[in-house]
Amino acid sequence: MRQFGVIFSHELRTYLKNKVFVGITLVLVLVMAGVMFFPRIREAFDSQPEPDIPQGGEVSGEVPGGDEDLPVMYLGGVGGNEAVEIFSAGFPDYRIEPVEGSAQDLSQLVQAGEGECGFYLPSETEYVYYAQEVSLYDTNAQTAEALLKQVYQMKRMIEGGMTPETALEALQVQVTGEVVSLGSDQTQTFWYTYVMIFALYMAILLYGQMVATNVATEKSSRAMEVLITSAKPTSMMFGKVLASCVAGLLQLVVIFGSALVFYNLNSSFWGDSPIVGMLFDIPVSLLLYMVVFFVLGFLIYAFLFGAVGSTANKLEDINTSVMPISMLFVVAFIVVMSSMGSGNVDTLLMQVLSYVPFTSPMAMFTRIAMSTVPWYQVALSVAILAASVVGVGILSAKIYRVGVLMYGKPPKMTELFRSLRRA
């Protein structure tokens, strides 16, 4: 146990003193700060100075600039002044200017840059929207469609004998409702699951590679031969892997903890953003499952990376050696993300993967977060995963002990297993 403690503390200090590790952590914290402070910064730049109030205490009835400061939206086709009034009410952020002529005349005005956009109405139920560039958040077409539909329905209702007031009341009726989920609500848990799966994906590929690289570095420098004679392979392997796990968790706690602090400082500027609010309102039970599956999933892959690293003779061989493990994890990641995207996370494939140690950290957590899983299935999955971590750890320590003494070309699997039986 003392050997494990010495190796663990040494490896952990090595991670925490590593300039790349510290640099990546600081950069990601700054990125989180930039994202969380963005609404506050944007509002500071977008804020306009308040108009001067005369000493008499009354604001002038005319604001300098008025509608002249608004972007121009051209309107042509049928409807005349009535269409202009309807679009002026529906698009208060635009100055509506009627255009006499054809749709081509209107499009030429927009193309010349004299107006931001324009609508041509071939009939009272048709429109053509012209814009220089249609951005991702451009909802003008949807707004115009809703306006024309409402006006058309109102006209037909009035023609059928309803008064304008009754028709308007019928069109503007508000429907209220409440959604009660008796199980999991995927609209709420999707983003929790996505963040955990993606964090596990990045941590395993990054820290697993670091474990394999550190082991290969010690082997190539012959320092491992000295270490292996003074410490048990199990203590060395578990010390290295657990140190990398703790370092990874500390990094994630710092990054996501700083994001939580920055969000609380700027929560009023985020308003009612549903996605951001959900990310920082994870239920405690789901957070505990996240930690359990993250730690166990990280450990089982880190042990494999460490064992493979001990069989490599040069740092250049690391990428080739760890490729099968990386591909196994990437395939599992793709399968789980595909199931999340489809919304059906309880397929037969996902249920099988929930009990396979190399896929259960992602598959079972996804099922827990996005569906209803019986407690005994969760307990069985965790038990299999925990036992597999211990078994893979012990096997990796034996491979580590044999691999550090094997030089030359990387050993084949058959040679490695023969050496393990003799050890």
CSV table of C-alpha atoms in Angstrom, one decimal:
chain,number,residue,atom,x,y,z
A,1,MET,CA,0.0,0.0,0.0
A,2,ARG,CA,2.9,2.3,0.8
A,3,GLN,CA,4.4,1.7,-2.7
A,4,PHE,CA,1.0,2.5,-4.3
A,5,GLY,CA,0.8,5.8,-2.3
A,6,VAL,CA,4.3,6.9,-3.3
A,7,ILE,CA,3.6,6.1,-7.0
A,8,PHE,CA,0.2,7.7,-6.9
A,9,SER,CA,1.4,11.0,-5.3
A,10,HIS,CA,4.4,11.2,-7.6
A,11,GLU,CA,2.3,10.7,-10.8
A,12,LEU,CA,-0.4,13.1,-9.6
A,13,ARG,CA,2.2,15.8,-8.9
A,14,THR,CA,3.6,15.2,-12.4
A,15,TYR,CA,0.2,15.8,-14.0
A,16,LEU,CA,-0.5,18.9,-11.9
A,17,LYS,CA,2.9,20.4,-12.7
A,18,ASN,CA,2.7,19.6,-16.4
A,19,LYS,CA,2.6,22.9,-18.3
A,20,VAL,CA,0.4,21.4,-21.1
A,21,PHE,CA,-2.1,20.1,-18.5
A,22,VAL,CA,-2.2,23.5,-16.7
A,23,GLY,CA,-2.3,25.4,-20.0
A,24,ILE,CA,-5.2,23.4,-21.4
A,25,THR,CA,-7.1,23.8,-18.1
A,26,LEU,CA,-6.7,27.6,-18.1
A,27,VAL,CA,-7.6,27.9,-21.7
A,28,LEU,CA,-10.8,26.0,-21.2
A,29,VAL,CA,-11.7,28.0,-18.1
A,30,LEU,CA,-11.2,31.2,-20.2
A,31,VAL,CA,-13.4,29.8,-22.9
A,32,MET,CA,-16.1,29.0,-20.3
A,33,ALA,CA,-15.8,32.6,-19.0
A,34,GLY,CA,-16.1,34.0,-22.5
A,35,VAL,CA,-19.2,31.9,-23.2
A,36,MET,CA,-20.9,32.6,-19.9
A,37,PHE,CA,-20.1,36.4,-20.0
A,38,PHE,CA,-21.1,36.7,-23.6
A,39,PRO,CA,-24.7,37.9,-23.0
A,40,ARG,CA,-23.5,40.5,-20.5
A,41,ILE,CA,-20.9,41.8,-23.0
A,42,ARG,CA,-23.3,41.8,-25.9
A,43,GLU,CA,-25.8,43.8,-23.9
A,44,ALA,CA,-23.2,46.3,-22.9
A,45,PHE,CA,-22.3,46.9,-26.6
A,46,ASP,CA,-25.9,46.8,-27.8
A,47,SER,CA,-27.3,49.2,-25.1
A,48,GLN,CA,-28.3,52.6,-26.4
A,49,PRO,CA,-28.0,55.9,-24.4
A,50,GLU,CA,-31.3,57.1,-22.9
A,51,PRO,CA,-32.9,60.1,-24.6
A,52,ASP,CA,-32.4,63.5,-22.9
A,53,ILE,CA,-35.4,64.4,-20.8
A,54,PRO,CA,-36.2,68.1,-20.8
A,55,GLN,CA,-36.2,70.0,-17.5
A,56,GLY,CA,-39.9,70.2,-17.5
A,57,GLY,CA,-40.0,66.4,-16.9
A,58,GLU,CA,-41.7,65.5,-20.3
A,59,VAL,CA,-40.1,63.5,-23.0
A,60,SER,CA,-40.3,65.0,-26.5
A,61,GLY,CA,-43.0,63.3,-28.5
A,62,GLU,CA,-40.6,62.7,-31.4
A,63,VAL,CA,-37.6,60.5,-31.1
A,64,PRO,CA,-34.7,61.7,-33.3
A,65,GLY,CA,-34.5,59.5,-36.3
A,66,GLY,CA,-37.8,57.7,-35.7
A,67,ASP,CA,-38.7,55.1,-38.3
A,68,GLU,CA,-35.9,56.4,-40.5
A,69,ASP,CA,-33.4,54.4,-38.4
A,70,LEU,CA,-35.2,51.1,-39.0
A,71,PRO,CA,-34.1,48.7,-41.9
A,72,VAL,CA,-36.3,48.8,-44.9
A,73,MET,CA,-38.6,46.0,-45.9
A,74,TYR,CA,-40.2,46.3,-49.4
A,75,LEU,CA,-43.8,45.1,-50.0
A,76,GLY,CA,-45.3,44.5,-53.4
A,77,GLY,CA,-48.2,42.6,-55.0
A,78,VAL,CA,-51.8,42.5,-53.9
A,79,GLY,CA,-53.2,44.0,-50.8
A,80,GLY,CA,-52.3,47.7,-51.2
A,81,ASN,CA,-52.5,49.8,-48.0
A,82,GLU,CA,-54.2,47.1,-46.1
A,83,ALA,CA,-51.2,44.8,-46.6
A,84,VAL,CA,-48.8,47.6,-45.6
A,85,GLU,CA,-50.7,48.0,-42.3
A,86,ILE,CA,-50.7,44.3,-41.6
A,87,PHE,CA,-47.0,44.0,-42.3
A,88,SER,CA,-46.2,47.1,-40.2
A,89,ALA,CA,-48.0,45.6,-37.3
A,90,GLY,CA,-46.3,42.2,-37.8
A,91,PHE,CA,-42.8,43.5,-38.4
A,92,PRO,CA,-42.3,46.4,-35.9
A,93,ASP,CA,-38.6,46.3,-36.4
A,94,TYR,CA,-38.8,47.2,-40.1
A,95,ARG,CA,-40.0,50.2,-42.0
A,96,ILE,CA,-42.4,48.9,-44.6
A,97,GLU,CA,-42.2,50.6,-48.0
A,98,PRO,CA,-44.7,49.7,-50.8
A,99,VAL,CA,-43.4,48.9,-54.2
A,100,GLU,CA,-45.3,49.4,-57.5
A,101,GLY,CA,-44.4,46.9,-60.1
A,102,SER,CA,-43.5,43.2,-60.6
A,103,ALA,CA,-41.7,40.8,-58.4
A,104,GLN,CA,-38.6,41.4,-60.5
A,105,ASP,CA,-38.7,45.1,-59.7
A,106,LEU,CA,-38.8,44.3,-56.0
A,107,SER,CA,-36.0,41.8,-56.1
A,108,GLN,CA,-33.8,44.3,-58.0
A,109,LEU,CA,-34.3,46.8,-55.2
A,110,VAL,CA,-33.3,44.3,-52.6
A,111,GLN,CA,-30.3,43.1,-54.7
A,112,ALA,CA,-29.1,46.7,-55.1
A,113,GLY,CA,-28.9,47.0,-51.3
A,114,GLU,CA,-31.5,49.7,-50.9
A,115,GLY,CA,-33.5,47.5,-48.6
A,116,GLU,CA,-32.7,44.7,-46.3
A,117,CYS,CA,-35.4,42.3,-47.6
A,118,GLY,CA,-38.8,42.3,-49.3
A,119,PHE,CA,-42.1,40.4,-49.8
A,120,TYR,CA,-44.0,40.1,-53.0
A,121,LEU,CA,-47.6,38.8,-52.7
A,122,PRO,CA,-49.0,37.2,-55.8
A,123,SER,CA,-52.3,36.6,-54.0
A,124,GLU,CA,-53.6,37.0,-50.5
A,125,THR,CA,-52.4,33.4,-49.7
A,126,GLU,CA,-49.1,33.4,-51.4
A,127,TYR,CA,-45.8,35.2,-50.8
A,128,VAL,CA,-42.2,35.3,-52.2
A,129,TYR,CA,-39.5,36.4,-49.8
A,130,TYR,CA,-36.4,38.1,-51.1
A,131,ALA,CA,-33.3,38.7,-49.0
A,132,GLN,CA,-29.6,39.2,-49.8
A,133,GLU,CA,-28.7,36.5,-47.3
A,134,VAL,CA,-31.0,34.3,-45.2
A,135,SER,CA,-29.4,33.8,-41.9
A,136,LEU,CA,-29.9,30.8,-39.5
A,137,TYR,CA,-32.1,33.0,-37.3
A,138,ASP,CA,-34.2,34.7,-40.0
A,139,THR,CA,-37.8,34.1,-39.1
A,140,ASN,CA,-39.4,36.7,-41.5
A,141,ALA,CA,-40.8,34.1,-43.8
A,142,GLN,CA,-42.5,32.3,-40.9
A,143,THR,CA,-43.9,35.5,-39.5
A,144,ALA,CA,-45.3,36.6,-42.9
A,145,GLU,CA,-46.9,33.1,-43.4
A,146,ALA,CA,-48.6,33.4,-40.0
A,147,LEU,CA,-49.8,36.9,-40.7
A,148,LEU,CA,-51.3,36.1,-44.1
A,149,LYS,CA,-52.9,32.9,-42.8
A,150,GLN,CA,-54.6,34.8,-39.9
A,151,VAL,CA,-55.8,37.6,-42.1
A,152,TYR,CA,-57.2,35.2,-44.7
A,153,GLN,CA,-59.0,33.1,-42.0
A,154,MET,CA,-60.4,36.3,-40.5
A,155,LYS,CA,-61.8,37.5,-43.8
A,156,ARG,CA,-63.5,34.2,-44.5
A,157,MET,CA,-65.0,34.1,-41.0
A,158,ILE,CA,-66.4,37.6,-41.4
A,159,GLU,CA,-67.8,36.7,-44.8
A,160,GLY,CA,-69.5,33.7,-43.1
A,161,GLY,CA,-71.4,36.0,-40.7
A,162,MET,CA,-69.1,36.5,-37.7
A,163,THR,CA,-68.3,39.9,-36.4
A,164,PRO,CA,-64.7,41.2,-36.7
A,165,GLU,CA,-64.4,41.1,-32.9
A,166,THR,CA,-65.6,37.5,-32.6
A,167,ALA,CA,-63.4,36.4,-35.5
A,168,LEU,CA,-60.3,38.1,-33.9
A,169,GLU,CA,-61.1,36.5,-30.5
A,170,ALA,CA,-61.4,33.1,-32.1
A,171,LEU,CA,-58.0,33.5,-33.9
A,172,GLN,CA,-56.2,34.8,-30.9
A,173,VAL,CA,-57.4,32.3,-28.3
A,174,GLN,CA,-54.6,31.0,-26.0
A,175,VAL,CA,-54.3,27.3,-25.3
A,176,THR,CA,-52.5,26.4,-22.0
A,177,GLY,CA,-51.2,23.0,-21.2
A,178,GLU,CA,-48.9,21.0,-18.9
A,179,VAL,CA,-46.6,18.1,-19.7
A,180,VAL,CA,-46.3,15.5,-16.9
A,181,SER,CA,-43.6,12.9,-17.5
A,182,LEU,CA,-44.1,9.7,-15.4
A,183,GLY,CA,-40.7,8.5,-16.4
A,184,SER,CA,-37.8,10.3,-17.9
A,185,ASP,CA,-38.2,13.4,-20.0
A,186,GLN,CA,-35.7,13.3,-22.9
A,187,THR,CA,-36.2,17.0,-23.7
A,188,GLN,CA,-34.7,17.7,-20.3
A,189,THR,CA,-32.0,14.9,-20.1
A,190,PHE,CA,-30.6,14.9,-23.6
A,191,TRP,CA,-28.1,17.7,-22.9
A,192,TYR,CA,-27.0,16.1,-19.6
A,193,THR,CA,-26.3,12.9,-21.4
A,194,TYR,CA,-24.6,14.6,-24.3
A,195,VAL,CA,-22.2,16.5,-22.0
A,196,MET,CA,-21.3,13.4,-19.9
A,197,ILE,CA,-20.7,11.2,-23.0
A,198,PHE,CA,-18.6,13.8,-24.7
A,199,ALA,CA,-16.6,14.6,-21.6
A,200,LEU,CA,-15.9,10.8,-21.1
A,201,TYR,CA,-14.9,10.5,-24.8
A,202,MET,CA,-12.4,13.4,-24.6
A,203,ALA,CA,-11.0,12.3,-21.2
A,204,ILE,CA,-10.4,8.7,-22.2
A,205,LEU,CA,-8.8,9.6,-25.5
A,206,LEU,CA,-6.6,12.3,-23.9
A,207,TYR,CA,-5.6,10.8,-20.6
A,208,GLY,CA,-5.5,7.2,-21.9
A,209,GLN,CA,-3.0,8.4,-24.5
A,210,MET,CA,-1.0,10.2,-21.8
A,211,VAL,CA,-0.9,7.0,-19.6
A,212,ALA,CA,0.4,5.0,-22.6
A,213,THR,CA,2.9,7.7,-23.5
A,214,ASN,CA,4.3,7.9,-19.9
A,215,VAL,CA,4.7,4.2,-19.7
A,216,ALA,CA,6.4,4.0,-23.0
A,217,THR,CA,8.7,6.9,-22.1
A,218,GLU,CA,9.8,5.1,-18.9
A,219,LYS,CA,10.5,1.9,-20.9
A,220,SER,CA,12.5,3.6,-23.6
A,221,SER,CA,14.6,5.4,-21.0
A,222,ARG,CA,15.2,2.1,-19.1
A,223,ALA,CA,14.0,3.8,-15.9
A,224,MET,CA,11.2,1.2,-15.7
A,225,GLU,CA,13.6,-1.6,-15.3
A,226,VAL,CA,14.8,0.0,-12.0
A,227,LEU,CA,11.3,0.7,-10.9
A,228,ILE,CA,10.0,-2.8,-11.6
A,229,THR,CA,12.6,-4.3,-9.2
A,230,SER,CA,11.6,-2.0,-6.3
A,231,ALA,CA,7.9,-1.9,-6.6
A,232,LYS,CA,5.1,-4.4,-7.4
A,233,PRO,CA,3.7,-4.1,-10.9
A,234,THR,CA,0.2,-3.9,-9.5
A,235,SER,CA,1.1,-0.9,-7.3
A,236,MET,CA,2.8,0.8,-10.2
A,237,MET,CA,-0.1,0.2,-12.7
A,238,PHE,CA,-2.9,1.2,-10.3
A,239,GLY,CA,-0.9,4.2,-9.0
A,240,LYS,CA,-0.4,5.5,-12.5
A,241,VAL,CA,-3.9,4.9,-13.7
A,242,LEU,CA,-5.6,6.2,-10.6
A,243,ALA,CA,-3.4,9.3,-10.6
A,244,SER,CA,-4.5,10.1,-14.2
A,245,CYS,CA,-8.1,9.5,-13.2
A,246,VAL,CA,-7.9,11.9,-10.3
A,247,ALA,CA,-6.1,14.5,-12.5
A,248,GLY,CA,-8.8,14.2,-15.1
A,249,LEU,CA,-11.6,14.6,-12.6
A,250,LEU,CA,-9.9,17.6,-11.0
A,251,GLN,CA,-9.6,19.2,-14.4
A,252,LEU,CA,-13.2,18.6,-15.2
A,253,VAL,CA,-14.3,19.9,-11.8
A,254,VAL,CA,-12.3,23.1,-12.3
A,255,ILE,CA,-13.7,23.6,-15.8
A,256,PHE,CA,-17.3,22.9,-15.1
A,257,GLY,CA,-17.1,24.4,-11.7
A,258,SER,CA,-15.9,27.7,-13.1
A,259,ALA,CA,-18.6,27.5,-15.7
A,260,LEU,CA,-21.2,27.2,-12.9
A,261,VAL,CA,-19.8,30.1,-11.1
A,262,PHE,CA,-19.7,32.3,-14.2
A,263,TYR,CA,-23.2,31.2,-15.1
A,264,ASN,CA,-24.5,32.3,-11.6
A,265,LEU,CA,-22.8,35.6,-12.1
A,266,ASN,CA,-24.6,36.1,-15.4
A,267,SER,CA,-27.8,34.2,-15.0
A,268,SER,CA,-30.0,37.3,-15.3
A,269,PHE,CA,-28.4,38.0,-18.7
A,270,TRP,CA,-29.2,34.5,-20.0
A,271,GLY,CA,-32.9,35.0,-19.4
A,272,ASP,CA,-35.0,31.9,-20.0
A,273,SER,CA,-32.6,30.0,-22.1
A,274,PRO,CA,-33.8,26.4,-21.7
A,275,ILE,CA,-30.7,24.6,-22.8
A,276,VAL,CA,-28.3,26.5,-20.5
A,277,GLY,CA,-30.7,26.3,-17.6
A,278,MET,CA,-31.0,22.5,-18.0
A,279,LEU,CA,-27.2,22.0,-18.1
A,280,PHE,CA,-26.8,23.7,-14.7
A,281,ASP,CA,-29.8,22.0,-13.1
A,282,ILE,CA,-28.7,18.4,-13.2
A,283,PRO,CA,-30.6,16.2,-10.6
A,284,VAL,CA,-28.3,14.9,-7.8
A,285,SER,CA,-29.2,11.3,-8.5
A,286,LEU,CA,-28.2,11.6,-12.2
A,287,LEU,CA,-25.0,13.5,-11.2
A,288,LEU,CA,-24.0,10.5,-9.0
A,289,TYR,CA,-24.6,8.0,-11.8
A,290,MET,CA,-22.5,10.3,-14.0
A,291,VAL,CA,-19.6,10.2,-11.6
A,292,VAL,CA,-19.8,6.4,-11.1
A,293,PHE,CA,-19.9,5.5,-14.8
A,294,PHE,CA,-17.3,8.2,-15.6
A,295,VAL,CA,-14.8,6.9,-13.1
A,296,LEU,CA,-15.3,3.2,-13.9
A,297,GLY,CA,-15.3,3.8,-17.6
A,298,PHE,CA,-12.2,5.9,-17.4
A,299,LEU,CA,-10.3,3.3,-15.3
A,300,ILE,CA,-11.0,0.3,-17.5
A,301,TYR,CA,-9.8,2.0,-20.6
A,302,ALA,CA,-6.8,3.7,-18.8
A,303,PHE,CA,-5.7,0.2,-17.7
A,304,LEU,CA,-5.8,-1.0,-21.2
A,305,PHE,CA,-3.8,2.0,-22.5
A,306,GLY,CA,-1.2,1.5,-19.8
A,307,ALA,CA,-0.8,-2.2,-20.6
A,308,VAL,CA,-0.4,-1.5,-24.3
A,309,GLY,CA,2.0,1.3,-23.6
A,310,SER,CA,4.3,-1.2,-21.8
A,311,THR,CA,4.6,-3.3,-24.9
A,312,ALA,CA,5.8,-0.4,-27.1
A,313,ASN,CA,9.5,0.1,-27.5
A,314,LYS,CA,9.4,3.7,-28.9
A,315,LEU,CA,7.1,6.6,-28.6
A,316,GLU,CA,6.5,6.4,-32.3
A,317,ASP,CA,4.9,3.0,-31.8
A,318,ILE,CA,2.2,4.3,-29.4
A,319,ASN,CA,-0.3,5.5,-31.9
A,320,THR,CA,-0.2,2.1,-33.7
A,321,SER,CA,-0.4,0.1,-30.5
A,322,VAL,CA,-3.4,1.9,-29.0
A,323,MET,CA,-5.3,2.1,-32.3
A,324,PRO,CA,-7.5,-1.1,-31.6
A,325,ILE,CA,-8.5,0.3,-28.2
A,326,SER,CA,-9.3,3.7,-29.6
A,327,MET,CA,-11.3,2.2,-32.4
A,328,LEU,CA,-13.3,0.1,-29.9
A,329,PHE,CA,-14.2,3.2,-27.9
A,330,VAL,CA,-15.0,5.3,-30.9
A,331,VAL,CA,-17.4,2.6,-32.3
A,332,ALA,CA,-19.1,2.5,-28.9
A,333,PHE,CA,-19.4,6.3,-28.9
A,334,ILE,CA,-20.9,6.3,-32.4
A,335,VAL,CA,-23.5,3.7,-31.5
A,336,VAL,CA,-24.6,5.5,-28.4
A,337,MET,CA,-24.8,8.9,-30.0
A,338,SER,CA,-26.8,7.4,-32.9
A,339,SER,CA,-29.3,5.9,-30.4
A,340,MET,CA,-29.5,9.3,-28.6
A,341,GLY,CA,-30.2,11.0,-31.9
A,342,SER,CA,-33.0,8.6,-32.7
A,343,GLY,CA,-34.6,9.0,-29.3
A,344,ASN,CA,-34.9,5.2,-28.8
A,345,VAL,CA,-32.2,4.2,-26.3
A,346,ASP,CA,-33.8,0.9,-25.3
A,347,THR,CA,-33.1,-1.0,-28.4
A,348,LEU,CA,-31.8,-4.6,-28.1
A,349,LEU,CA,-28.3,-3.5,-29.1
A,350,MET,CA,-28.3,-0.8,-26.4
A,351,GLN,CA,-29.5,-3.3,-23.8
A,352,VAL,CA,-26.7,-5.7,-24.7
A,353,LEU,CA,-24.1,-2.9,-24.7
A,354,SER,CA,-25.3,-1.9,-21.2
A,355,TYR,CA,-23.7,-5.0,-19.7
A,356,VAL,CA,-20.5,-5.1,-21.8
A,357,PRO,CA,-17.8,-3.5,-19.7
A,358,PHE,CA,-16.2,-1.5,-22.5
A,359,THR,CA,-19.5,0.0,-23.6
A,360,SER,CA,-21.6,0.1,-20.5
A,361,PRO,CA,-20.3,3.4,-19.1
A,362,MET,CA,-21.9,5.2,-22.0
A,363,ALA,CA,-24.7,2.8,-22.9
A,364,MET,CA,-26.2,2.3,-19.4
A,365,PHE,CA,-25.8,5.9,-18.4
A,366,THR,CA,-27.6,7.0,-21.6
A,367,ARG,CA,-30.5,4.6,-20.8
A,368,ILE,CA,-30.7,5.8,-17.2
A,369,ALA,CA,-30.8,9.4,-18.3
A,370,MET,CA,-33.2,9.1,-21.2
A,371,SER,CA,-35.4,6.2,-20.3
A,372,THR,CA,-36.6,4.2,-17.2
A,373,VAL,CA,-34.3,1.4,-16.2
A,374,PRO,CA,-35.1,-1.1,-13.4
A,375,TRP,CA,-32.7,-0.7,-10.4
A,376,TYR,CA,-31.5,-4.3,-10.6
A,377,GLN,CA,-30.3,-3.8,-14.2
A,378,VAL,CA,-28.3,-0.7,-13.1
A,379,ALA,CA,-26.9,-2.6,-10.2
A,380,LEU,CA,-25.9,-5.6,-12.4
A,381,SER,CA,-24.3,-3.3,-14.9
A,382,VAL,CA,-22.3,-1.4,-12.2
A,383,ALA,CA,-21.2,-4.7,-10.6
A,384,ILE,CA,-20.0,-6.2,-13.9
A,385,LEU,CA,-18.2,-3.0,-14.7
A,386,ALA,CA,-16.5,-2.7,-11.3
A,387,ALA,CA,-15.4,-6.4,-11.4
A,388,SER,CA,-14.1,-5.9,-14.9
A,389,VAL,CA,-12.1,-2.8,-13.8
A,390,VAL,CA,-10.4,-4.9,-11.1
A,391,GLY,CA,-9.8,-7.8,-13.4
A,392,VAL,CA,-8.5,-5.7,-16.3
A,393,GLY,CA,-6.3,-3.8,-13.8
A,394,ILE,CA,-4.7,-7.0,-12.5
A,395,LEU,CA,-4.2,-8.3,-16.0
A,396,SER,CA,-2.8,-5.0,-17.2
A,397,ALA,CA,-0.3,-5.1,-14.3
A,398,LYS,CA,0.9,-8.6,-15.4
A,399,ILE,CA,1.2,-7.4,-19.0
A,400,TYR,CA,3.1,-4.4,-17.7
A,401,ARG,CA,5.5,-6.6,-15.8
A,402,VAL,CA,6.2,-8.7,-18.8
A,403,GLY,CA,6.1,-5.9,-21.4
A,404,VAL,CA,8.7,-3.8,-19.7
A,405,LEU,CA,11.3,-6.5,-20.2
A,406,MET,CA,10.5,-7.2,-23.8
A,407,TYR,CA,12.5,-5.2,-26.3
A,408,GLY,CA,12.8,-5.3,-30.1
A,409,LYS,CA,9.7,-5.4,-32.2
A,410,PRO,CA,6.4,-5.1,-30.4
A,411,PRO,CA,5.3,-8.6,-29.2
A,412,LYS,CA,2.4,-10.5,-30.8
A,413,MET,CA,-0.6,-11.4,-28.7
A,414,THR,CA,0.4,-15.1,-28.7
A,415,GLU,CA,3.9,-14.3,-27.4
A,416,LEU,CA,2.5,-12.0,-24.8
A,417,PHE,CA,0.1,-14.6,-23.4
A,418,ARG,CA,2.8,-17.3,-23.4
A,419,SER,CA,5.0,-14.9,-21.3
A,420,LEU,CA,2.1,-14.3,-19.0
A,421,ARG,CA,1.6,-18.0,-18.3
A,422,ARG,CA,5.3,-18.4,-17.5
A,423,ALA,CA,5.3,-15.3,-15.3
